Amino acid sequence: MVKSKITCRLYKLKKVTSLDDVKKNILIRRYSDPLKVSLRDKKIAGTLSEEEKNFYFTWGDVSEQNEIRLEESIVDKQEESVAYFFATANIEYTKRKKKDSNGNFLPKAERVNNAPIMTYFFCMNNSFHLIICSSNDIHVGRVKKLVGKDYIDKLDEGYEMPPDLFNWLFFKYTQNEGILDSRINLMNISGFIGNTGDEHNIFRGTSDQTSELIITKAFISNGETLRTITARLRNEDIDIVFTIDDMSNTQIFVNQSTKLKLLEAENNNIFIIIYLYSYLIPKLKSLYNNASKQFLDKEKKQFSEKIGLEVIESIINHNSLSFKEVSALFKRPSILMKIENK
């Protein structure tokens, strides 16, 4: 069955200085996950062989090292290439049914599931990264055990999104027709997740055009920050629809995404994943960093006021409110006090 979406979790690697280090030190690893049993079953479980009472996480097929050439480096504007390879993590895990009708453990072959998880290893600006392609948090944790916790860094600051970057993208889409620079266009924003007040209060919005959602404009005009967006980006190399969060974890809508760079040998999905992480995400950060001072100092407030008025107008029209009903709002003491203090 062809997947319509690929979920990508990004991790920074440590204790490696080359992709060869990854192959020599990480891809030789094997992890055993013991069969979990109740206290009453411990005795009978003790009679099982090591092979029968453990589930194993191992590495399967490993590709040759390859590279994608980028016409423009994010750092120094020079042409560069990104080296990468991919490998399959084979994950064994238990089925729900472990025992037969007599209370005996089934042979392992009858109580084991197998999940092949695609992983990618790549180098960007002398930093080494791992992408685990799975939407299952438990499987992601299992792959991390196979890689080894000593090789996975706690935080990847290089791919951490600045707080207002997604709000800036919404601003560019609605106020600048989505033109981010001469090479890259934001074609659409079709969903968001954001926190209001604190991390436990989460708002979500989805639409064919999120910019038309009143909740989105209300959310931003109220001074809140988007934490995740779903967007369509296009340049001369790629046309991609994806969801991204503030730590650069993504979900790629592969049926709606395609590479436009016909000379690349890799298949569509591989190119899209590597290109997204090696070029597009760093490019978005670079564009925002260059524009952030003007946005934060001036444009953000003006934009917030503008869409705030649009929210008010929409509410008035939707509820058929009269001028008398709206003007009564400004007679309230709390509102008057805020106006006088401005």
mmCIF file of C-alpha atoms in Angstrom:
data_model
loop_
_atom_site.group_PDB
_atom_site.id
_atom_site.type_symbol
_atom_site.label_atom_id
_atom_site.label_comp_id
_atom_site.label_asym_id
_atom_site.label_seq_id
_atom_site.Cartn_x
_atom_site.Cartn_y
_atom_site.Cartn_z
ATOM 1 C CA MET A 1 0.000 0.000 0.000
ATOM 2 C CA VAL A 2 1.475 3.354 -1.064
ATOM 3 C CA LYS A 3 1.729 5.860 1.764
ATOM 4 C CA SER A 4 0.081 9.235 1.217
ATOM 5 C CA LYS A 5 2.047 10.803 4.060
ATOM 6 C CA ILE A 6 5.544 10.327 5.454
ATOM 7 C CA THR A 7 6.193 11.435 9.025
ATOM 8 C CA CYS A 8 9.798 12.468 9.687
ATOM 9 C CA ARG A 9 11.386 12.888 13.132
ATOM 10 C CA LEU A 10 14.704 14.738 13.149
ATOM 11 C CA TYR A 11 17.581 14.108 15.558
ATOM 12 C CA LYS A 12 21.090 15.445 15.744
ATOM 13 C CA LEU A 13 23.850 12.869 16.104
ATOM 14 C CA LYS A 14 26.865 13.181 18.350
ATOM 15 C CA LYS A 15 30.139 11.253 18.631
ATOM 16 C CA VAL A 16 30.335 10.884 14.833
ATOM 17 C CA THR A 17 32.595 12.864 12.502
ATOM 18 C CA SER A 18 31.607 11.288 9.184
ATOM 19 C CA LEU A 19 28.938 9.139 7.580
ATOM 20 C CA ASP A 20 31.495 6.328 7.612
ATOM 21 C CA ASP A 21 31.463 6.631 11.418
ATOM 22 C CA VAL A 22 27.722 6.027 11.316
ATOM 23 C CA LYS A 23 28.203 2.832 9.315
ATOM 24 C CA LYS A 24 31.073 1.599 11.480
ATOM 25 C CA ASN A 25 29.625 2.430 14.898
ATOM 26 C CA ILE A 26 25.841 2.626 14.611
ATOM 27 C CA LEU A 27 24.863 0.243 11.822
ATOM 28 C CA ILE A 28 26.690 -2.634 13.525
ATOM 29 C CA ARG A 29 24.454 -2.338 16.583
ATOM 30 C CA ARG A 30 21.750 -4.784 17.622
ATOM 31 C CA TYR A 31 19.273 -4.213 20.432
ATOM 32 C CA SER A 32 17.326 -6.876 22.340
ATOM 33 C CA ASP A 33 13.973 -6.010 23.873
ATOM 34 C CA PRO A 34 12.843 -8.588 26.452
ATOM 35 C CA LEU A 35 9.424 -10.201 26.339
ATOM 36 C CA LYS A 36 7.243 -8.504 28.948
ATOM 37 C CA VAL A 37 5.461 -10.992 31.189
ATOM 38 C CA SER A 38 3.376 -10.897 34.346
ATOM 39 C CA LEU A 39 4.748 -12.112 37.674
ATOM 40 C CA ARG A 40 2.798 -15.371 37.415
ATOM 41 C CA ASP A 41 4.346 -16.071 33.991
ATOM 42 C CA LYS A 42 7.948 -15.390 34.999
ATOM 43 C CA LYS A 43 8.700 -19.003 35.804
ATOM 44 C CA ILE A 44 7.487 -20.389 32.478
ATOM 45 C CA ALA A 45 9.138 -17.502 30.620
ATOM 46 C CA GLY A 46 12.408 -18.506 32.239
ATOM 47 C CA THR A 47 12.323 -21.787 30.333
ATOM 48 C CA LEU A 48 12.386 -20.007 26.971
ATOM 49 C CA SER A 49 15.603 -19.681 25.007
ATOM 50 C CA GLU A 50 17.222 -16.253 24.609
ATOM 51 C CA GLU A 51 15.978 -16.107 21.033
ATOM 52 C CA GLU A 52 12.421 -16.919 22.129
ATOM 53 C CA LYS A 53 12.213 -14.485 25.042
ATOM 54 C CA ASN A 54 13.700 -11.452 23.270
ATOM 55 C CA PHE A 55 12.633 -9.262 20.397
ATOM 56 C CA TYR A 56 15.474 -7.884 18.289
ATOM 57 C CA PHE A 57 15.976 -4.526 16.624
ATOM 58 C CA THR A 58 18.487 -4.860 13.785
ATOM 59 C CA TRP A 59 19.662 -3.050 10.672
ATOM 60 C CA GLY A 60 18.617 -4.341 7.273
ATOM 61 C CA ASP A 61 19.337 -2.911 3.846
ATOM 62 C CA VAL A 62 21.763 0.009 3.695
ATOM 63 C CA SER A 63 22.068 2.179 0.583
ATOM 64 C CA GLU A 64 25.240 3.461 -0.977
ATOM 65 C CA GLN A 65 26.268 6.955 0.079
ATOM 66 C CA ASN A 66 24.852 9.487 -2.334
ATOM 67 C CA GLU A 67 24.591 13.253 -2.621
ATOM 68 C CA ILE A 68 22.197 15.952 -3.707
ATOM 69 C CA ARG A 69 23.768 19.005 -5.272
ATOM 70 C CA LEU A 70 22.374 22.329 -4.124
ATOM 71 C CA GLU A 71 22.752 25.235 -6.480
ATOM 72 C CA GLU A 72 23.056 27.664 -3.590
ATOM 73 C CA SER A 73 24.526 27.201 -0.136
ATOM 74 C CA ILE A 74 22.517 28.754 2.684
ATOM 75 C CA VAL A 75 25.739 29.931 4.329
ATOM 76 C CA ASP A 76 28.101 31.282 1.666
ATOM 77 C CA LYS A 77 26.044 31.314 -1.565
ATOM 78 C CA GLN A 78 28.378 28.756 -3.146
ATOM 79 C CA GLU A 79 27.263 25.557 -4.825
ATOM 80 C CA GLU A 80 27.494 22.604 -2.465
ATOM 81 C CA SER A 81 26.289 19.053 -2.079
ATOM 82 C CA VAL A 82 24.722 17.153 0.800
ATOM 83 C CA ALA A 83 25.908 13.610 1.445
ATOM 84 C CA TYR A 84 23.450 11.032 2.748
ATOM 85 C CA PHE A 85 22.433 7.394 2.792
ATOM 86 C CA PHE A 86 19.391 5.518 4.032
ATOM 87 C CA ALA A 87 18.979 2.315 5.999
ATOM 88 C CA THR A 88 16.121 0.088 7.112
ATOM 89 C CA ALA A 89 15.670 -0.558 10.822
ATOM 90 C CA ASN A 90 13.959 -3.929 11.309
ATOM 91 C CA ILE A 91 11.903 -3.857 14.487
ATOM 92 C CA GLU A 92 10.478 -6.980 16.117
ATOM 93 C CA TYR A 93 7.647 -6.470 18.598
ATOM 94 C CA THR A 94 5.044 -8.608 20.261
ATOM 95 C CA LYS A 95 1.547 -9.385 19.067
ATOM 96 C CA ARG A 96 -1.261 -9.053 21.566
ATOM 97 C CA LYS A 97 -1.794 -12.788 21.705
ATOM 98 C CA LYS A 98 1.213 -14.391 23.399
ATOM 99 C CA LYS A 99 -0.147 -17.688 24.734
ATOM 100 C CA ASP A 100 -2.233 -20.603 23.524
ATOM 101 C CA SER A 101 -5.429 -21.955 25.080
ATOM 102 C CA ASN A 102 -3.384 -24.018 27.571
ATOM 103 C CA GLY A 103 -1.546 -20.978 28.895
ATOM 104 C CA ASN A 104 1.732 -21.831 27.161
ATOM 105 C CA PHE A 105 3.726 -19.235 25.247
ATOM 106 C CA LEU A 106 3.272 -19.524 21.510
ATOM 107 C CA PRO A 107 6.375 -20.084 19.375
ATOM 108 C CA LYS A 108 8.012 -16.714 18.730
ATOM 109 C CA ALA A 109 7.179 -16.863 15.024
ATOM 110 C CA GLU A 110 3.479 -16.861 15.935
ATOM 111 C CA ARG A 111 3.639 -13.957 18.399
ATOM 112 C CA VAL A 112 5.997 -11.534 16.681
ATOM 113 C CA ASN A 113 5.310 -8.570 14.419
ATOM 114 C CA ASN A 114 7.952 -7.019 12.165
ATOM 115 C CA ALA A 115 8.103 -3.347 11.222
ATOM 116 C CA PRO A 116 10.641 -2.057 8.688
ATOM 117 C CA ILE A 117 11.343 1.606 9.499
ATOM 118 C CA MET A 118 13.165 3.778 6.969
ATOM 119 C CA THR A 119 15.911 6.005 8.361
ATOM 120 C CA TYR A 120 18.114 8.613 6.718
ATOM 121 C CA PHE A 121 21.545 9.823 7.796
ATOM 122 C CA PHE A 122 22.898 13.054 6.340
ATOM 123 C CA CYS A 123 25.524 15.725 6.906
ATOM 124 C CA MET A 124 24.695 19.452 6.893
ATOM 125 C CA ASN A 125 27.314 22.115 7.690
ATOM 126 C CA ASN A 126 29.549 19.505 9.370
ATOM 127 C CA SER A 127 26.673 18.350 11.596
ATOM 128 C CA PHE A 128 25.283 14.851 11.300
ATOM 129 C CA HIS A 129 21.592 14.113 11.501
ATOM 130 C CA LEU A 130 19.169 11.211 11.666
ATOM 131 C CA ILE A 131 15.661 11.184 10.221
ATOM 132 C CA ILE A 132 13.317 8.438 11.425
ATOM 133 C CA CYS A 133 10.316 7.996 9.132
ATOM 134 C CA SER A 134 7.454 6.771 11.297
ATOM 135 C CA SER A 135 4.266 8.224 12.765
ATOM 136 C CA ASN A 136 4.323 5.609 15.544
ATOM 137 C CA ASP A 137 5.961 7.075 18.661
ATOM 138 C CA ILE A 138 6.682 3.616 20.063
ATOM 139 C CA HIS A 139 8.486 2.548 16.887
ATOM 140 C CA VAL A 140 10.456 5.815 16.888
ATOM 141 C CA GLY A 141 11.575 5.039 20.442
ATOM 142 C CA ARG A 142 12.609 1.544 19.377
ATOM 143 C CA VAL A 143 14.698 2.875 16.494
ATOM 144 C CA LYS A 144 16.374 5.333 18.873
ATOM 145 C CA LYS A 145 17.308 2.381 21.096
ATOM 146 C CA LEU A 146 18.808 0.647 18.079
ATOM 147 C CA VAL A 147 20.810 3.751 17.148
ATOM 148 C CA GLY A 148 21.940 4.113 20.763
ATOM 149 C CA LYS A 149 21.119 6.927 23.172
ATOM 150 C CA ASP A 150 24.811 7.849 23.378
ATOM 151 C CA TYR A 151 24.692 8.866 19.716
ATOM 152 C CA ILE A 152 21.549 11.036 19.835
ATOM 153 C CA ASP A 153 21.810 14.639 21.007
ATOM 154 C CA LYS A 154 19.130 16.110 23.260
ATOM 155 C CA LEU A 155 18.531 19.233 21.179
ATOM 156 C CA ASP A 156 19.263 20.322 17.637
ATOM 157 C CA GLU A 157 19.417 24.114 17.862
ATOM 158 C CA GLY A 158 20.319 24.389 14.184
ATOM 159 C CA TYR A 159 16.836 23.170 13.220
ATOM 160 C CA GLU A 160 14.910 24.845 16.032
ATOM 161 C CA MET A 161 12.467 27.361 14.571
ATOM 162 C CA PRO A 162 12.443 30.950 15.926
ATOM 163 C CA PRO A 163 9.184 31.730 17.813
ATOM 164 C CA ASP A 164 7.695 34.085 15.196
ATOM 165 C CA LEU A 165 8.817 32.316 12.017
ATOM 166 C CA PHE A 166 5.446 30.679 11.296
ATOM 167 C CA ASN A 167 3.607 33.931 12.040
ATOM 168 C CA TRP A 168 5.977 35.653 9.600
ATOM 169 C CA LEU A 169 5.154 33.052 6.937
ATOM 170 C CA PHE A 170 1.449 33.748 7.437
ATOM 171 C CA PHE A 171 2.226 37.465 7.084
ATOM 172 C CA LYS A 172 4.189 36.911 3.860
ATOM 173 C CA TYR A 173 1.452 34.738 2.403
ATOM 174 C CA THR A 174 -1.374 37.187 3.060
ATOM 175 C CA GLN A 175 0.508 40.456 2.491
ATOM 176 C CA ASN A 176 3.128 39.585 -0.142
ATOM 177 C CA GLU A 177 1.338 36.945 -2.236
ATOM 178 C CA GLY A 178 3.559 34.301 -0.662
ATOM 179 C CA ILE A 179 6.743 35.552 -2.330
ATOM 180 C CA LEU A 180 9.551 34.761 0.120
ATOM 181 C CA ASP A 181 12.383 35.654 -2.243
ATOM 182 C CA SER A 182 13.130 35.529 -5.973
ATOM 183 C CA ARG A 183 13.361 31.718 -5.940
ATOM 184 C CA ILE A 184 10.799 30.424 -3.468
ATOM 185 C CA ASN A 185 7.039 30.936 -3.156
ATOM 186 C CA LEU A 186 4.681 30.033 -0.348
ATOM 187 C CA MET A 187 1.731 28.780 -2.382
ATOM 188 C CA ASN A 188 -0.648 28.022 0.476
ATOM 189 C CA ILE A 189 -1.048 27.612 4.220
ATOM 190 C CA SER A 190 -3.705 25.034 4.989
ATOM 191 C CA GLY A 191 -3.491 24.326 8.691
ATOM 192 C CA PHE A 192 -1.949 25.339 11.987
ATOM 193 C CA ILE A 193 -1.471 24.361 15.602
ATOM 194 C CA GLY A 194 -0.660 26.935 18.248
ATOM 195 C CA ASN A 195 -0.588 27.471 21.978
ATOM 196 C CA THR A 196 -2.448 30.269 23.675
ATOM 197 C CA GLY A 197 -1.498 31.329 27.168
ATOM 198 C CA ASP A 198 0.369 28.148 28.019
ATOM 199 C CA GLU A 199 1.379 24.845 26.462
ATOM 200 C CA HIS A 200 -1.750 23.086 27.745
ATOM 201 C CA ASN A 201 -4.170 25.292 25.791
ATOM 202 C CA ILE A 202 -3.861 24.249 22.159
ATOM 203 C CA PHE A 203 -5.803 25.606 19.190
ATOM 204 C CA ARG A 204 -5.939 23.879 15.831
ATOM 205 C CA GLY A 205 -7.248 25.099 12.491
ATOM 206 C CA THR A 206 -7.483 23.445 9.080
ATOM 207 C CA SER A 207 -8.868 24.640 5.775
ATOM 208 C CA ASP A 208 -8.116 24.689 2.073
ATOM 209 C CA GLN A 209 -7.126 28.274 2.807
ATOM 210 C CA THR A 210 -6.130 28.775 6.443
ATOM 211 C CA SER A 211 -5.690 32.497 5.725
ATOM 212 C CA GLU A 212 -9.480 32.659 5.360
ATOM 213 C CA LEU A 213 -10.101 31.039 8.734
ATOM 214 C CA ILE A 214 -11.303 33.609 11.240
ATOM 215 C CA ILE A 215 -9.796 31.565 14.059
ATOM 216 C CA THR A 216 -6.329 31.853 12.510
ATOM 217 C CA LYS A 217 -6.492 35.620 12.246
ATOM 218 C CA ALA A 218 -7.999 35.903 15.714
ATOM 219 C CA PHE A 219 -5.271 33.675 17.087
ATOM 220 C CA ILE A 220 -2.422 35.731 15.599
ATOM 221 C CA SER A 221 -3.988 39.151 16.205
ATOM 222 C CA ASN A 222 -4.353 38.217 19.872
ATOM 223 C CA GLY A 223 -0.572 37.982 20.122
ATOM 224 C CA GLU A 224 -0.312 34.186 20.115
ATOM 225 C CA THR A 225 2.330 32.160 18.279
ATOM 226 C CA LEU A 226 1.874 29.379 15.747
ATOM 227 C CA ARG A 227 3.783 26.224 16.694
ATOM 228 C CA THR A 228 3.008 24.085 13.628
ATOM 229 C CA ILE A 229 1.838 24.907 10.107
ATOM 230 C CA THR A 230 0.879 22.983 6.986
ATOM 231 C CA ALA A 231 2.170 24.731 3.873
ATOM 232 C CA ARG A 232 2.872 24.333 0.189
ATOM 233 C CA LEU A 233 6.257 25.620 -0.993
ATOM 234 C CA ARG A 234 7.516 25.759 -4.556
ATOM 235 C CA ASN A 235 10.752 26.710 -6.280
ATOM 236 C CA GLU A 236 12.481 25.520 -9.448
ATOM 237 C CA ASP A 237 13.541 22.265 -7.740
ATOM 238 C CA ILE A 238 10.483 21.097 -5.840
ATOM 239 C CA ASP A 239 6.769 21.515 -5.192
ATOM 240 C CA ILE A 240 6.043 20.249 -1.691
ATOM 241 C CA VAL A 241 3.136 20.132 0.762
ATOM 242 C CA PHE A 242 4.202 19.435 4.323
ATOM 243 C CA THR A 243 3.475 20.061 7.983
ATOM 244 C CA ILE A 244 6.350 21.300 10.125
ATOM 245 C CA ASP A 245 6.653 21.991 13.856
ATOM 246 C CA ASP A 246 9.018 24.247 15.767
ATOM 247 C CA MET A 247 11.651 21.489 16.052
ATOM 248 C CA SER A 248 11.569 20.708 12.305
ATOM 249 C CA ASN A 249 9.711 17.431 12.648
ATOM 250 C CA THR A 250 7.615 17.105 9.505
ATOM 251 C CA GLN A 251 4.840 15.244 7.781
ATOM 252 C CA ILE A 252 5.203 15.208 4.001
ATOM 253 C CA PHE A 253 2.101 14.776 1.807
ATOM 254 C CA VAL A 254 3.817 12.738 -0.890
ATOM 255 C CA ASN A 255 0.818 12.530 -3.241
ATOM 256 C CA GLN A 256 0.805 16.329 -3.427
ATOM 257 C CA SER A 257 4.579 16.762 -3.632
ATOM 258 C CA THR A 258 7.001 16.282 -6.484
ATOM 259 C CA LYS A 259 10.559 17.070 -7.448
ATOM 260 C CA LEU A 260 10.955 19.328 -10.443
ATOM 261 C CA LYS A 261 14.683 18.690 -10.768
ATOM 262 C CA LEU A 262 14.568 16.031 -13.455
ATOM 263 C CA LEU A 263 18.309 15.334 -13.513
ATOM 264 C CA GLU A 264 18.386 13.852 -10.010
ATOM 265 C CA ALA A 265 18.636 10.059 -10.041
ATOM 266 C CA GLU A 266 16.974 9.363 -6.692
ATOM 267 C CA ASN A 267 13.285 8.597 -6.522
ATOM 268 C CA ASN A 268 10.749 11.257 -5.672
ATOM 269 C CA ASN A 269 10.330 10.565 -1.940
ATOM 270 C CA ILE A 270 14.040 10.271 -1.173
ATOM 271 C CA PHE A 271 14.812 13.507 -2.992
ATOM 272 C CA ILE A 272 11.966 15.340 -1.240
ATOM 273 C CA ILE A 273 13.012 14.236 2.265
ATOM 274 C CA ILE A 274 16.696 15.079 1.852
ATOM 275 C CA TYR A 275 16.027 18.327 -0.026
ATOM 276 C CA LEU A 276 13.517 19.462 2.590
ATOM 277 C CA TYR A 277 16.007 19.033 5.422
ATOM 278 C CA SER A 278 19.207 20.015 3.657
ATOM 279 C CA TYR A 279 17.880 23.077 1.849
ATOM 280 C CA LEU A 280 14.277 24.217 2.359
ATOM 281 C CA ILE A 281 14.126 24.279 6.171
ATOM 282 C CA PRO A 282 17.523 26.042 6.566
ATOM 283 C CA LYS A 283 16.422 28.428 3.792
ATOM 284 C CA LEU A 284 13.238 29.349 5.658
ATOM 285 C CA LYS A 285 15.269 30.071 8.794
ATOM 286 C CA SER A 286 17.739 32.159 6.817
ATOM 287 C CA LEU A 287 15.005 34.214 5.142
ATOM 288 C CA TYR A 288 13.277 34.834 8.462
ATOM 289 C CA ASN A 289 16.501 35.793 10.225
ATOM 290 C CA ASN A 290 17.178 38.375 7.515
ATOM 291 C CA ALA A 291 13.652 39.804 7.791
ATOM 292 C CA SER A 292 13.032 39.382 11.523
ATOM 293 C CA LYS A 293 14.168 42.816 12.714
ATOM 294 C CA GLN A 294 11.813 44.698 10.419
ATOM 295 C CA PHE A 295 9.025 42.199 11.082
ATOM 296 C CA LEU A 296 9.325 42.327 14.869
ATOM 297 C CA ASP A 297 9.971 46.078 15.079
ATOM 298 C CA LYS A 298 7.258 47.264 12.716
ATOM 299 C CA GLU A 299 5.380 44.843 10.480
ATOM 300 C CA LYS A 300 4.162 42.439 13.159
ATOM 301 C CA LYS A 301 2.188 45.098 15.067
ATOM 302 C CA GLN A 302 0.709 46.613 11.913
ATOM 303 C CA PHE A 303 -0.239 43.164 10.611
ATOM 304 C CA SER A 304 -1.808 42.207 13.933
ATOM 305 C CA GLU A 305 -3.920 45.366 13.947
ATOM 306 C CA LYS A 306 -5.011 44.838 10.335
ATOM 307 C CA ILE A 307 -6.159 41.238 10.724
ATOM 308 C CA GLY A 308 -7.656 42.098 14.121
ATOM 309 C CA LEU A 309 -9.976 44.565 12.383
ATOM 310 C CA GLU A 310 -10.801 41.875 9.815
ATOM 311 C CA VAL A 311 -11.755 39.546 12.676
ATOM 312 C CA ILE A 312 -14.018 42.197 14.193
ATOM 313 C CA GLU A 313 -15.664 42.901 10.831
ATOM 314 C CA SER A 314 -16.226 39.191 10.238
ATOM 315 C CA ILE A 315 -17.847 38.732 13.651
ATOM 316 C CA ILE A 316 -20.090 41.765 13.087
ATOM 317 C CA ASN A 317 -21.216 40.462 9.685
ATOM 318 C CA HIS A 318 -21.648 36.864 10.829
ATOM 319 C CA ASN A 319 -23.805 37.839 13.787
ATOM 320 C CA SER A 320 -25.584 40.742 12.032
ATOM 321 C CA LEU A 321 -24.599 43.075 14.855
ATOM 322 C CA SER A 322 -25.871 46.650 14.729
ATOM 323 C CA PHE A 323 -23.782 49.772 15.242
ATOM 324 C CA LYS A 324 -25.597 50.294 18.559
ATOM 325 C CA GLU A 325 -24.641 46.815 19.798
ATOM 326 C CA VAL A 326 -21.010 47.238 18.810
ATOM 327 C CA SER A 327 -20.662 50.767 20.183
ATOM 328 C CA ALA A 328 -22.061 49.586 23.531
ATOM 329 C CA LEU A 329 -18.913 47.534 23.910
ATOM 330 C CA PHE A 330 -16.825 50.698 24.127
ATOM 331 C CA LYS A 331 -18.869 52.004 27.041
ATOM 332 C CA ARG A 332 -17.687 49.211 29.315
ATOM 333 C CA PRO A 333 -15.287 50.449 32.042
ATOM 334 C CA SER A 334 -12.641 47.817 31.275
ATOM 335 C CA ILE A 335 -12.558 48.808 27.592
ATOM 336 C CA LEU A 336 -12.543 52.530 28.373
ATOM 337 C CA MET A 337 -9.599 52.092 30.723
ATOM 338 C CA LYS A 338 -7.571 50.279 28.043
ATOM 339 C CA ILE A 339 -8.339 52.994 25.481
ATOM 340 C CA GLU A 340 -7.318 55.779 27.871
ATOM 341 C CA ASN A 341 -4.052 53.988 28.718
ATOM 342 C CA LYS A 342 -3.007 53.573 25.080
#
